[in-house]
Tab-separated table of C-alpha atoms and ligand atoms in Angstrom:
chain	number	residue	atom	x	y	z
A	123	MET	CA	-50.111	-51.248	-14.916
A	124	SER	CA	-51.966	-53.961	-16.580
A	125	GLN	CA	-50.608	-56.528	-13.862
A	126	ASN	CA	-52.202	-54.224	-11.357
A	127	ILE	CA	-55.654	-54.264	-12.956
A	128	ASP	CA	-55.267	-58.259	-13.163
A	129	PHE	CA	-54.589	-58.239	-9.315
A	130	GLN	CA	-57.401	-55.862	-8.786
A	131	THR	CA	-59.931	-57.994	-10.739
A	132	ARG	CA	-58.598	-61.292	-9.003
A	133	PHE	CA	-59.159	-59.343	-5.530
A	134	GLN	CA	-62.558	-58.067	-6.280
A	135	ALA	CA	-63.496	-61.707	-7.593
A	136	LYS	CA	-62.350	-63.223	-4.369
A	137	ILE	CA	-64.417	-60.676	-2.336
A	138	ASP	CA	-67.394	-61.299	-4.424
A	139	ALA	CA	-67.026	-65.058	-3.984
A	140	GLU	CA	-66.915	-64.665	-0.158
A	141	ILE	CA	-63.330	-65.912	-0.041
A	142	LYS	CA	-61.564	-64.196	2.890
A	143	ILE	CA	-58.438	-62.013	2.204
A	144	GLU	CA	-55.737	-62.946	4.639
A	145	PRO	CA	-52.666	-60.878	5.641
A	146	LYS	CA	-50.146	-62.036	3.078
A	147	ASP	CA	-52.733	-61.916	0.055
A	148	TRP	CA	-52.408	-58.966	-2.523
A	149	MET	CA	-54.869	-56.220	-1.610
A	150	PRO	CA	-55.278	-52.463	-2.995
A	151	GLU	CA	-53.487	-50.088	-0.768
A	152	ALA	CA	-56.830	-48.114	-0.251
A	153	TYR	CA	-58.501	-51.326	1.260
A	154	ARG	CA	-55.459	-51.947	3.573
A	155	LYS	CA	-55.735	-48.207	4.621
A	156	THR	CA	-59.380	-48.294	5.201
A	157	LEU	CA	-59.098	-51.482	7.245
A	158	ILE	CA	-56.299	-49.998	9.372
A	159	ARG	CA	-58.589	-46.884	9.831
A	160	GLN	CA	-61.674	-48.769	10.759
A	161	ILE	CA	-60.098	-51.549	12.798
A	162	SER	CA	-57.926	-49.106	14.682
A	163	GLN	CA	-60.809	-46.824	15.684
A	164	HIS	CA	-62.657	-49.798	16.723
A	165	ALA	CA	-59.765	-50.847	19.069
A	166	HIS	CA	-59.494	-47.529	20.670
A	167	SER	CA	-63.138	-47.408	21.258
A	168	GLU	CA	-62.924	-50.638	23.164
A	169	ILE	CA	-59.993	-49.206	25.171
A	170	VAL	CA	-61.382	-45.738	25.873
A	171	GLY	CA	-64.771	-47.366	26.329
A	172	MET	CA	-63.413	-48.934	29.617
A	173	LEU	CA	-63.143	-45.460	31.187
A	174	PRO	CA	-66.716	-44.394	31.727
A	175	GLU	CA	-67.455	-47.916	33.150
A	176	GLY	CA	-64.455	-48.210	35.314
A	177	ASN	CA	-65.537	-45.180	36.970
A	178	TRP	CA	-68.241	-47.196	38.669
A	179	ILE	CA	-66.423	-50.318	39.731
A	180	THR	CA	-65.683	-48.886	43.366
A	181	ARG	CA	-69.358	-47.802	43.605
A	182	ALA	CA	-71.205	-50.780	42.303
A	183	PRO	CA	-74.081	-51.428	44.668
A	184	SER	CA	-73.411	-54.904	45.628
A	185	LEU	CA	-70.545	-57.664	45.212
A	186	ARG	CA	-72.328	-59.363	42.528
A	187	ARG	CA	-72.715	-56.122	40.409
A	188	LYS	CA	-68.842	-55.290	41.116
A	189	VAL	CA	-67.804	-58.918	39.818
A	190	ALA	CA	-70.005	-58.502	36.662
A	191	LEU	CA	-68.773	-54.968	35.869
A	192	LEU	CA	-65.087	-55.938	36.502
A	193	ALA	CA	-65.486	-58.732	34.050
A	194	LYS	CA	-67.230	-56.492	31.518
A	195	VAL	CA	-64.503	-53.924	31.624
A	196	GLN	CA	-61.767	-56.606	31.439
A	197	ASP	CA	-63.659	-58.030	28.299
A	198	GLU	CA	-63.232	-54.335	26.695
A	199	ALA	CA	-59.646	-54.647	27.301
A	200	GLY	CA	-59.355	-58.009	25.472
A	201	HIS	CA	-61.569	-56.859	22.716
A	202	GLY	CA	-59.037	-53.829	22.136
A	203	LEU	CA	-56.137	-56.254	22.056
A	204	TYR	CA	-57.696	-58.614	19.595
A	205	LEU	CA	-58.217	-55.571	17.386
A	206	TYR	CA	-54.789	-54.008	17.797
A	207	SER	CA	-53.423	-57.397	16.669
A	208	ALA	CA	-55.643	-57.765	13.547
A	209	ALA	CA	-54.669	-54.066	12.824
A	210	GLU	CA	-50.913	-55.105	13.168
A	211	THR	CA	-51.414	-57.957	10.532
A	212	LEU	CA	-51.752	-55.102	7.943
A	213	GLY	CA	-48.208	-53.740	8.510
A	214	VAL	CA	-48.861	-50.928	11.109
A	215	SER	CA	-47.166	-51.009	14.489
A	216	ARG	CA	-48.899	-50.942	17.810
A	217	GLU	CA	-46.779	-48.028	18.943
A	218	GLN	CA	-47.899	-45.910	15.911
A	219	LEU	CA	-51.550	-46.834	16.428
A	220	LEU	CA	-51.242	-45.781	20.192
A	221	ASP	CA	-49.400	-42.671	19.373
A	222	ASP	CA	-52.037	-41.591	16.961
A	223	LEU	CA	-54.578	-42.147	19.857
A	224	HIS	CA	-52.586	-40.207	22.413
A	225	SER	CA	-51.871	-37.260	20.226
A	226	GLY	CA	-55.585	-36.857	19.424
A	227	LYS	CA	-55.129	-37.562	15.811
A	228	ALA	CA	-57.063	-41.062	15.754
A	229	LYS	CA	-60.770	-41.279	16.158
A	230	TYR	CA	-62.713	-43.415	18.524
A	231	SER	CA	-66.287	-43.740	19.046
A	232	SER	CA	-68.084	-40.566	19.850
A	233	ILE	CA	-70.266	-42.233	22.633
A	234	PHE	CA	-67.353	-42.573	25.097
A	235	ASN	CA	-67.073	-38.802	25.433
A	236	TYR	CA	-70.235	-38.609	27.671
A	237	PRO	CA	-70.058	-38.805	31.463
A	238	THR	CA	-71.581	-41.728	33.627
A	239	LEU	CA	-73.514	-39.637	36.275
A	240	THR	CA	-75.288	-42.330	38.119
A	241	TRP	CA	-75.420	-46.235	38.733
A	242	ALA	CA	-78.290	-46.468	36.094
A	243	ASP	CA	-75.894	-45.162	33.451
A	244	ILE	CA	-73.915	-48.614	33.853
A	245	GLY	CA	-77.130	-50.438	32.863
A	246	THR	CA	-77.991	-47.988	29.967
A	247	ILE	CA	-74.587	-48.402	28.417
A	248	GLY	CA	-74.743	-52.199	28.539
A	249	TRP	CA	-78.400	-52.025	27.096
A	250	LEU	CA	-78.128	-49.279	24.561
A	251	VAL	CA	-74.414	-48.944	23.818
A	252	ASP	CA	-73.333	-52.532	23.723
A	253	GLY	CA	-76.778	-53.100	22.069
A	254	ALA	CA	-75.882	-50.743	19.174
A	255	ALA	CA	-72.355	-52.115	19.152
A	256	ILE	CA	-73.748	-55.594	18.620
A	257	MET	CA	-76.246	-54.405	15.852
A	258	ASN	CA	-73.315	-53.033	13.985
A	259	GLN	CA	-70.745	-55.593	14.571
A	260	VAL	CA	-72.750	-58.856	13.901
A	261	MET	CA	-72.213	-57.955	9.966
A	262	LEU	CA	-68.488	-57.393	10.909
A	263	CYS	CA	-68.189	-61.266	11.631
A	264	ARG	CA	-68.445	-61.556	8.089
A	265	ALA	CA	-66.182	-58.819	7.040
A	266	SER	CA	-63.963	-59.729	4.097
A	267	TYR	CA	-60.575	-59.428	6.111
A	268	GLY	CA	-59.939	-62.718	7.843
A	269	PRO	CA	-58.316	-61.369	10.854
A	270	TYR	CA	-60.861	-58.887	11.578
A	271	ALA	CA	-63.985	-61.194	10.945
A	272	ARG	CA	-62.526	-63.921	13.253
A	273	ALA	CA	-61.753	-61.306	16.011
A	274	MET	CA	-65.454	-60.093	15.686
A	275	VAL	CA	-67.042	-63.561	16.210
A	276	ARG	CA	-65.632	-63.716	19.917
A	277	ILE	CA	-66.154	-60.027	20.466
A	278	CYS	CA	-70.017	-60.140	19.537
A	279	LYS	CA	-70.392	-63.123	22.041
A	280	GLU	CA	-69.019	-61.265	24.859
A	281	GLU	CA	-70.981	-58.172	23.888
A	282	SER	CA	-74.032	-60.238	24.151
A	283	PHE	CA	-73.203	-60.856	27.707
A	284	HIS	CA	-72.815	-57.250	28.376
A	285	HIS	CA	-76.099	-56.405	26.792
A	286	ARG	CA	-77.866	-58.666	29.067
A	287	GLN	CA	-76.055	-57.592	32.246
A	288	GLY	CA	-77.022	-53.884	31.346
A	289	PHE	CA	-80.667	-54.656	30.685
A	290	GLU	CA	-80.913	-56.654	33.952
A	291	ILE	CA	-79.585	-53.649	35.918
A	292	LEU	CA	-82.245	-51.586	34.383
A	293	LEU	CA	-85.021	-54.192	34.662
A	294	THR	CA	-84.020	-54.314	38.602
A	295	LEU	CA	-84.051	-50.481	38.769
A	296	SER	CA	-87.477	-50.538	36.776
A	297	LYS	CA	-88.913	-52.684	39.748
A	298	GLY	CA	-87.396	-50.687	42.511
A	299	SER	CA	-88.608	-47.403	44.262
A	300	GLU	CA	-89.975	-44.349	42.530
A	301	ALA	CA	-86.353	-42.659	42.927
A	302	GLN	CA	-84.928	-45.881	41.307
A	303	ARG	CA	-87.284	-45.605	38.392
A	304	LYS	CA	-86.614	-42.066	37.769
A	305	MET	CA	-82.869	-42.526	37.684
A	306	ALA	CA	-83.228	-45.240	35.047
A	307	GLN	CA	-85.574	-43.129	32.800
A	308	GLU	CA	-83.314	-40.124	33.146
A	309	SER	CA	-80.380	-42.139	32.104
A	310	ILE	CA	-82.271	-43.638	29.134
A	311	ASN	CA	-83.277	-40.156	28.170
A	312	ARG	CA	-79.476	-38.864	28.278
A	313	TRP	CA	-78.044	-41.739	26.418
A	314	TRP	CA	-80.559	-42.531	23.583
A	315	LYS	CA	-79.550	-39.898	21.091
A	316	PRO	CA	-75.944	-40.270	21.436
A	317	ALA	CA	-76.155	-44.167	21.084
A	318	LEU	CA	-78.044	-43.712	17.984
A	319	MET	CA	-75.099	-41.478	16.698
A	320	MET	CA	-72.895	-44.461	17.177
A	321	PHE	CA	-74.045	-45.869	13.821
A	322	GLY	CA	-72.136	-42.922	12.008
A	323	PRO	CA	-73.549	-39.921	9.800
A	324	PRO	CA	-76.577	-40.375	7.668
A	325	ASP	CA	-75.954	-42.301	4.526
A	326	SER	CA	-75.893	-39.246	2.427
A	327	GLU	CA	-72.906	-37.999	4.409
A	328	SER	CA	-70.905	-41.388	4.930
A	329	THR	CA	-67.528	-40.910	3.105
A	330	ASN	CA	-66.389	-44.471	3.463
A	331	SER	CA	-69.467	-46.551	3.016
A	332	GLU	CA	-69.564	-46.971	-0.784
A	333	MET	CA	-66.043	-48.599	-0.901
A	334	SER	CA	-66.471	-50.337	2.315
A	335	THR	CA	-69.678	-51.995	0.969
A	336	LYS	CA	-67.931	-52.976	-2.424
A	337	TRP	CA	-65.394	-54.635	-0.387
A	338	LYS	CA	-67.764	-56.363	1.976
A	339	ILE	CA	-66.139	-54.654	5.160
A	340	LYS	CA	-69.542	-53.147	5.614
A	341	ARG	CA	-72.843	-54.982	4.608
A	342	GLU	CA	-75.491	-52.748	5.794
A	343	SER	CA	-75.583	-49.051	5.754
A	344	ASN	CA	-75.262	-46.577	8.703
A	345	ASP	CA	-78.987	-45.698	8.485
A	346	GLU	CA	-80.361	-49.241	8.021
A	347	LEU	CA	-78.558	-50.380	11.073
A	348	ARG	CA	-79.834	-47.425	13.134
A	349	GLN	CA	-83.350	-48.004	12.031
A	350	ARG	CA	-83.241	-51.663	13.056
A	351	PHE	CA	-81.737	-50.888	16.415
A	352	VAL	CA	-84.425	-48.210	17.014
A	353	ASP	CA	-87.146	-50.837	16.147
A	354	VAL	CA	-85.592	-53.489	18.512
A	355	ALA	CA	-85.071	-51.039	21.360
A	356	ALA	CA	-88.788	-49.585	21.105
A	357	GLU	CA	-89.972	-53.067	21.834
A	358	GLN	CA	-87.489	-53.813	24.553
A	359	VAL	CA	-88.074	-50.642	26.462
A	360	THR	CA	-91.791	-51.682	27.012
A	361	PHE	CA	-90.353	-54.544	29.296
A	362	LEU	CA	-89.047	-51.842	31.473
A	363	ASN	CA	-92.276	-49.946	31.835
A	364	MET	CA	-90.215	-47.068	30.426
A	365	THR	CA	-89.956	-44.786	27.212
A	366	LEU	CA	-87.375	-43.732	24.567
A	367	PRO	CA	-87.617	-40.071	23.793
A	368	ASP	CA	-89.175	-38.956	20.453
A	369	VAL	CA	-89.861	-42.598	19.489
A	370	VAL	CA	-93.145	-43.117	17.838
A	371	TRP	CA	-94.546	-45.881	15.604
A	372	ASN	CA	-95.172	-44.825	11.945
A	373	GLU	CA	-97.872	-46.981	10.368
A	374	GLU	CA	-97.034	-45.825	6.988
A	375	ARG	CA	-93.161	-46.825	7.134
A	376	GLY	CA	-93.871	-49.772	9.453
A	377	HIS	CA	-90.959	-48.512	11.511
A	378	PHE	CA	-90.556	-46.372	14.663
A	379	ASP	CA	-89.612	-42.632	13.957
A	380	PHE	CA	-86.868	-41.319	16.295
A	381	GLY	CA	-86.972	-37.496	15.637
A	382	GLU	CA	-84.079	-35.401	14.705
A	383	LEU	CA	-80.300	-36.161	15.458
A	384	ASP	CA	-78.072	-33.164	16.108
A	385	TRP	CA	-75.272	-33.858	13.738
A	386	GLU	CA	-73.553	-30.663	14.278
A	387	HIS	CA	-73.128	-31.682	17.928
A	388	PHE	CA	-72.147	-35.080	16.715
A	389	TRP	CA	-69.249	-33.770	14.653
A	390	SER	CA	-68.182	-31.364	17.559
A	391	VAL	CA	-67.734	-34.465	19.735
A	392	VAL	CA	-65.821	-36.228	17.044
A	393	LYS	CA	-63.609	-33.408	16.644
A	394	GLY	CA	-62.548	-33.456	20.381
A	395	ASN	CA	-64.909	-31.053	21.925
A	396	GLY	CA	-67.421	-33.378	23.745
A	397	PRO	CA	-68.120	-33.121	27.438
A	398	CYS	CA	-65.175	-35.685	28.357
A	399	ASN	CA	-62.738	-35.819	25.408
A	400	LYS	CA	-60.001	-34.164	27.133
A	401	GLN	CA	-60.504	-36.247	30.330
A	402	ARG	CA	-60.723	-39.395	28.415
A	403	LEU	CA	-57.327	-38.868	26.432
A	404	ALA	CA	-55.562	-37.576	29.591
A	405	ALA	CA	-56.450	-40.702	31.261
A	406	ARG	CA	-55.355	-42.895	28.516
A	407	VAL	CA	-52.075	-41.029	28.308
A	408	LYS	CA	-51.433	-41.318	31.984
A	409	ALA	CA	-51.954	-45.126	32.006
A	410	HIS	CA	-49.838	-45.529	29.056
A	411	GLU	CA	-46.995	-43.661	30.788
A	412	GLU	CA	-47.518	-45.462	34.270
A	413	GLY	CA	-47.426	-48.579	32.460
A	414	ALA	CA	-43.881	-48.145	30.652
A	415	TRP	CA	-42.163	-50.231	33.065
A	416	VAL	CA	-44.464	-53.249	32.358
A	417	ARG	CA	-43.684	-53.005	28.606
A	418	GLU	CA	-39.884	-52.667	29.311
A	419	ALA	CA	-39.899	-55.637	31.701
A	420	ALA	CA	-42.056	-57.728	29.241
A	421	LEU	CA	-39.487	-56.802	26.239
A	422	ALA	CA	-36.477	-57.548	28.559
A	423	TYR	CA	-37.952	-60.961	29.408
A	424	ALA	CA	-38.720	-61.598	25.635
A	425	GLU	CA	-34.956	-60.666	24.788
A	426	LYS	CA	-33.564	-62.879	27.358
A	427	ARG	CA	-35.549	-65.828	26.320
A	428	LYS	CA	-34.561	-65.223	22.705
A	429	ASN	CA	-30.781	-65.148	23.793
A	430	ARG	CA	-31.184	-68.161	25.737
A	431	THR	CA	-32.648	-70.155	22.780
A	432	GLU	CA	-30.012	-68.745	20.387
A	433	ALA	CA	-27.069	-69.712	22.702
A	434	PRO	CA	-24.829	-72.726	21.208
A	435	PRO	CA	-25.360	-75.772	23.034
A	436	GLN	CA	-22.550	-76.170	25.824
B	93	BYC	N1	-67.774	-41.796	16.520
B	93	BYC	O1	-67.943	-42.625	6.250
B	93	BYC	P1	-68.354	-43.127	7.770
B	93	BYC	C1	-68.077	-50.947	21.926
B	93	BYC	C2	-66.408	-41.154	11.585
B	93	BYC	S1	-67.030	-50.100	21.077
B	93	BYC	C3	-66.728	-41.203	15.833
B	93	BYC	O2	-69.791	-43.521	7.712
B	93	BYC	P2	-67.403	-45.827	8.256
B	93	BYC	C4	-67.854	-50.721	23.361
B	93	BYC	C5	-65.960	-42.204	10.628
B	93	BYC	O3	-64.615	-42.849	11.332
B	93	BYC	C6	-67.783	-50.031	19.549
B	93	BYC	N2	-66.329	-41.192	14.634
B	93	BYC	O4	-67.470	-44.142	8.283
B	93	BYC	C7	-66.583	-50.568	24.161
B	93	BYC	C8	-65.222	-41.251	9.444
B	93	BYC	O5	-64.297	-40.764	9.603
B	93	BYC	P3	-62.910	-41.152	9.069
B	93	BYC	C9	-67.139	-49.225	18.484
B	93	BYC	C10	-67.185	-41.642	13.851
B	93	BYC	O6	-66.171	-46.301	8.899
B	93	BYC	C11	-66.589	-50.498	25.390
B	93	BYC	C12	-66.481	-40.394	9.471
B	93	BYC	O7	-67.227	-40.160	10.610
B	93	BYC	N3	-67.575	-49.783	17.162
B	93	BYC	O8	-68.853	-51.651	21.499
B	93	BYC	O9	-67.942	-46.292	6.911
B	93	BYC	C13	-67.595	-50.386	26.239
B	93	BYC	C14	-67.416	-40.802	8.401
B	93	BYC	O10	-68.314	-41.924	8.646
B	93	BYC	C15	-68.524	-42.331	14.099
B	93	BYC	C16	-66.936	-49.652	16.145
B	93	BYC	O11	-65.891	-49.218	16.016
B	93	BYC	C17	-68.746	-42.418	15.556
B	93	BYC	N4	-69.811	-42.891	16.365
B	93	BYC	O12	-68.716	-46.254	9.238
B	93	BYC	C18	-68.788	-50.723	25.764
B	93	BYC	C19	-67.350	-50.484	14.954
B	93	BYC	N5	-69.233	-42.669	13.264
B	93	BYC	O13	-62.460	-42.519	9.620
B	93	BYC	C20	-69.055	-50.923	24.282
B	93	BYC	C21	-66.473	-50.496	13.910
B	93	BYC	C22	-68.465	-42.276	12.224
B	93	BYC	O14	-62.999	-41.179	7.401
B	93	BYC	N6	-66.721	-49.293	12.896
B	93	BYC	N7	-67.296	-41.674	12.349
B	93	BYC	O15	-61.874	-40.039	9.550
B	93	BYC	C23	-67.684	-49.318	11.947
B	93	BYC	O16	-68.543	-50.206	11.921
B	93	BYC	C24	-67.554	-48.081	10.984
B	93	BYC	O17	-66.415	-47.332	11.430
B	93	BYC	C25	-68.685	-46.940	11.594
B	93	BYC	C26	-68.631	-45.764	10.724
B	93	BYC	C27	-70.102	-47.677	11.367
B	93	BYC	C28	-68.376	-46.570	13.016
């Protein structure tokens, strides 16, 4: 028991001194568990997040747009893979993580349960969804767990490209015909509040924040990041000559107000009852089943190589 207290003290001292925790270091079970929880939810979000955008690859309005969108969707797959690998360093298997996703047990970001109805949604996702993701993920580049922090550095660089490609789509639409401007504004109106909910519940209802902050997994609260995102987006939208619903400058606070968020709706989406939850999970399960032969072939090849290396010299 006293030995455990000693380990705990040394562990927290390392965190306080900004020394990274690495896979083979001692860590409290609760730290390991919360990292598996967060990193795997993050990985699932990247993978499920490919679906709403993938929906528009065949309908992109030009070759240039198609190439950029393809590259973006492939990047998201890569992010999912780095993150699954980071989670595996904590002693959980990828099969287990995927089973939890496919059975509906694991969470992933609420935002990917909304449909992409128009081409403008691809611009809005890049601008607002990737924008919110970057706002939240920059702090994760300094997360106390080494493999997660290192994965996040590359992810953030790629998300910045996604953010720009999204904004540029909206900028082009904003300079187009009246119908194109209308399509862009309608898309912004639809995605705005769901994007604000990506930051998680209000601080008063955030169950994990206290420990995650103590362990320097999180460095800023859900509400702090949400407000910063609103303030930045409220400036950016002026370049589009468009508006964000319910956003007004509050002189007294020195920030933009953004109205009420419907948290009941948020929890219902998180629990599986959003507009596209069932469709998203069904698509993932189908892709996993159809990819079984690839996994089998890769494993057989790896096994063959291993046997060849282990064979005694002739
Ligand atoms: N959706 O205690 P809290 C991307 C859950 S992908 C669903 O504040 P925490 C992209 C939360 O898990 C970007 N669930 O939690 C990909 C917790 O439940 P559990 C995804 C949510 O962890 C493709 C409960 O609510 N980014 O960029 O301290 C295309 C209480 O919350 C959500 C990440 O995953 C939500 N929005 O803080 C384009 C970033 N919010 O687990 C773009 C990494 C909360 O106790 N994750 N919940 O059962 C994080 O930074 C944190 O996990 C959160 C939540 C800020 C999301």
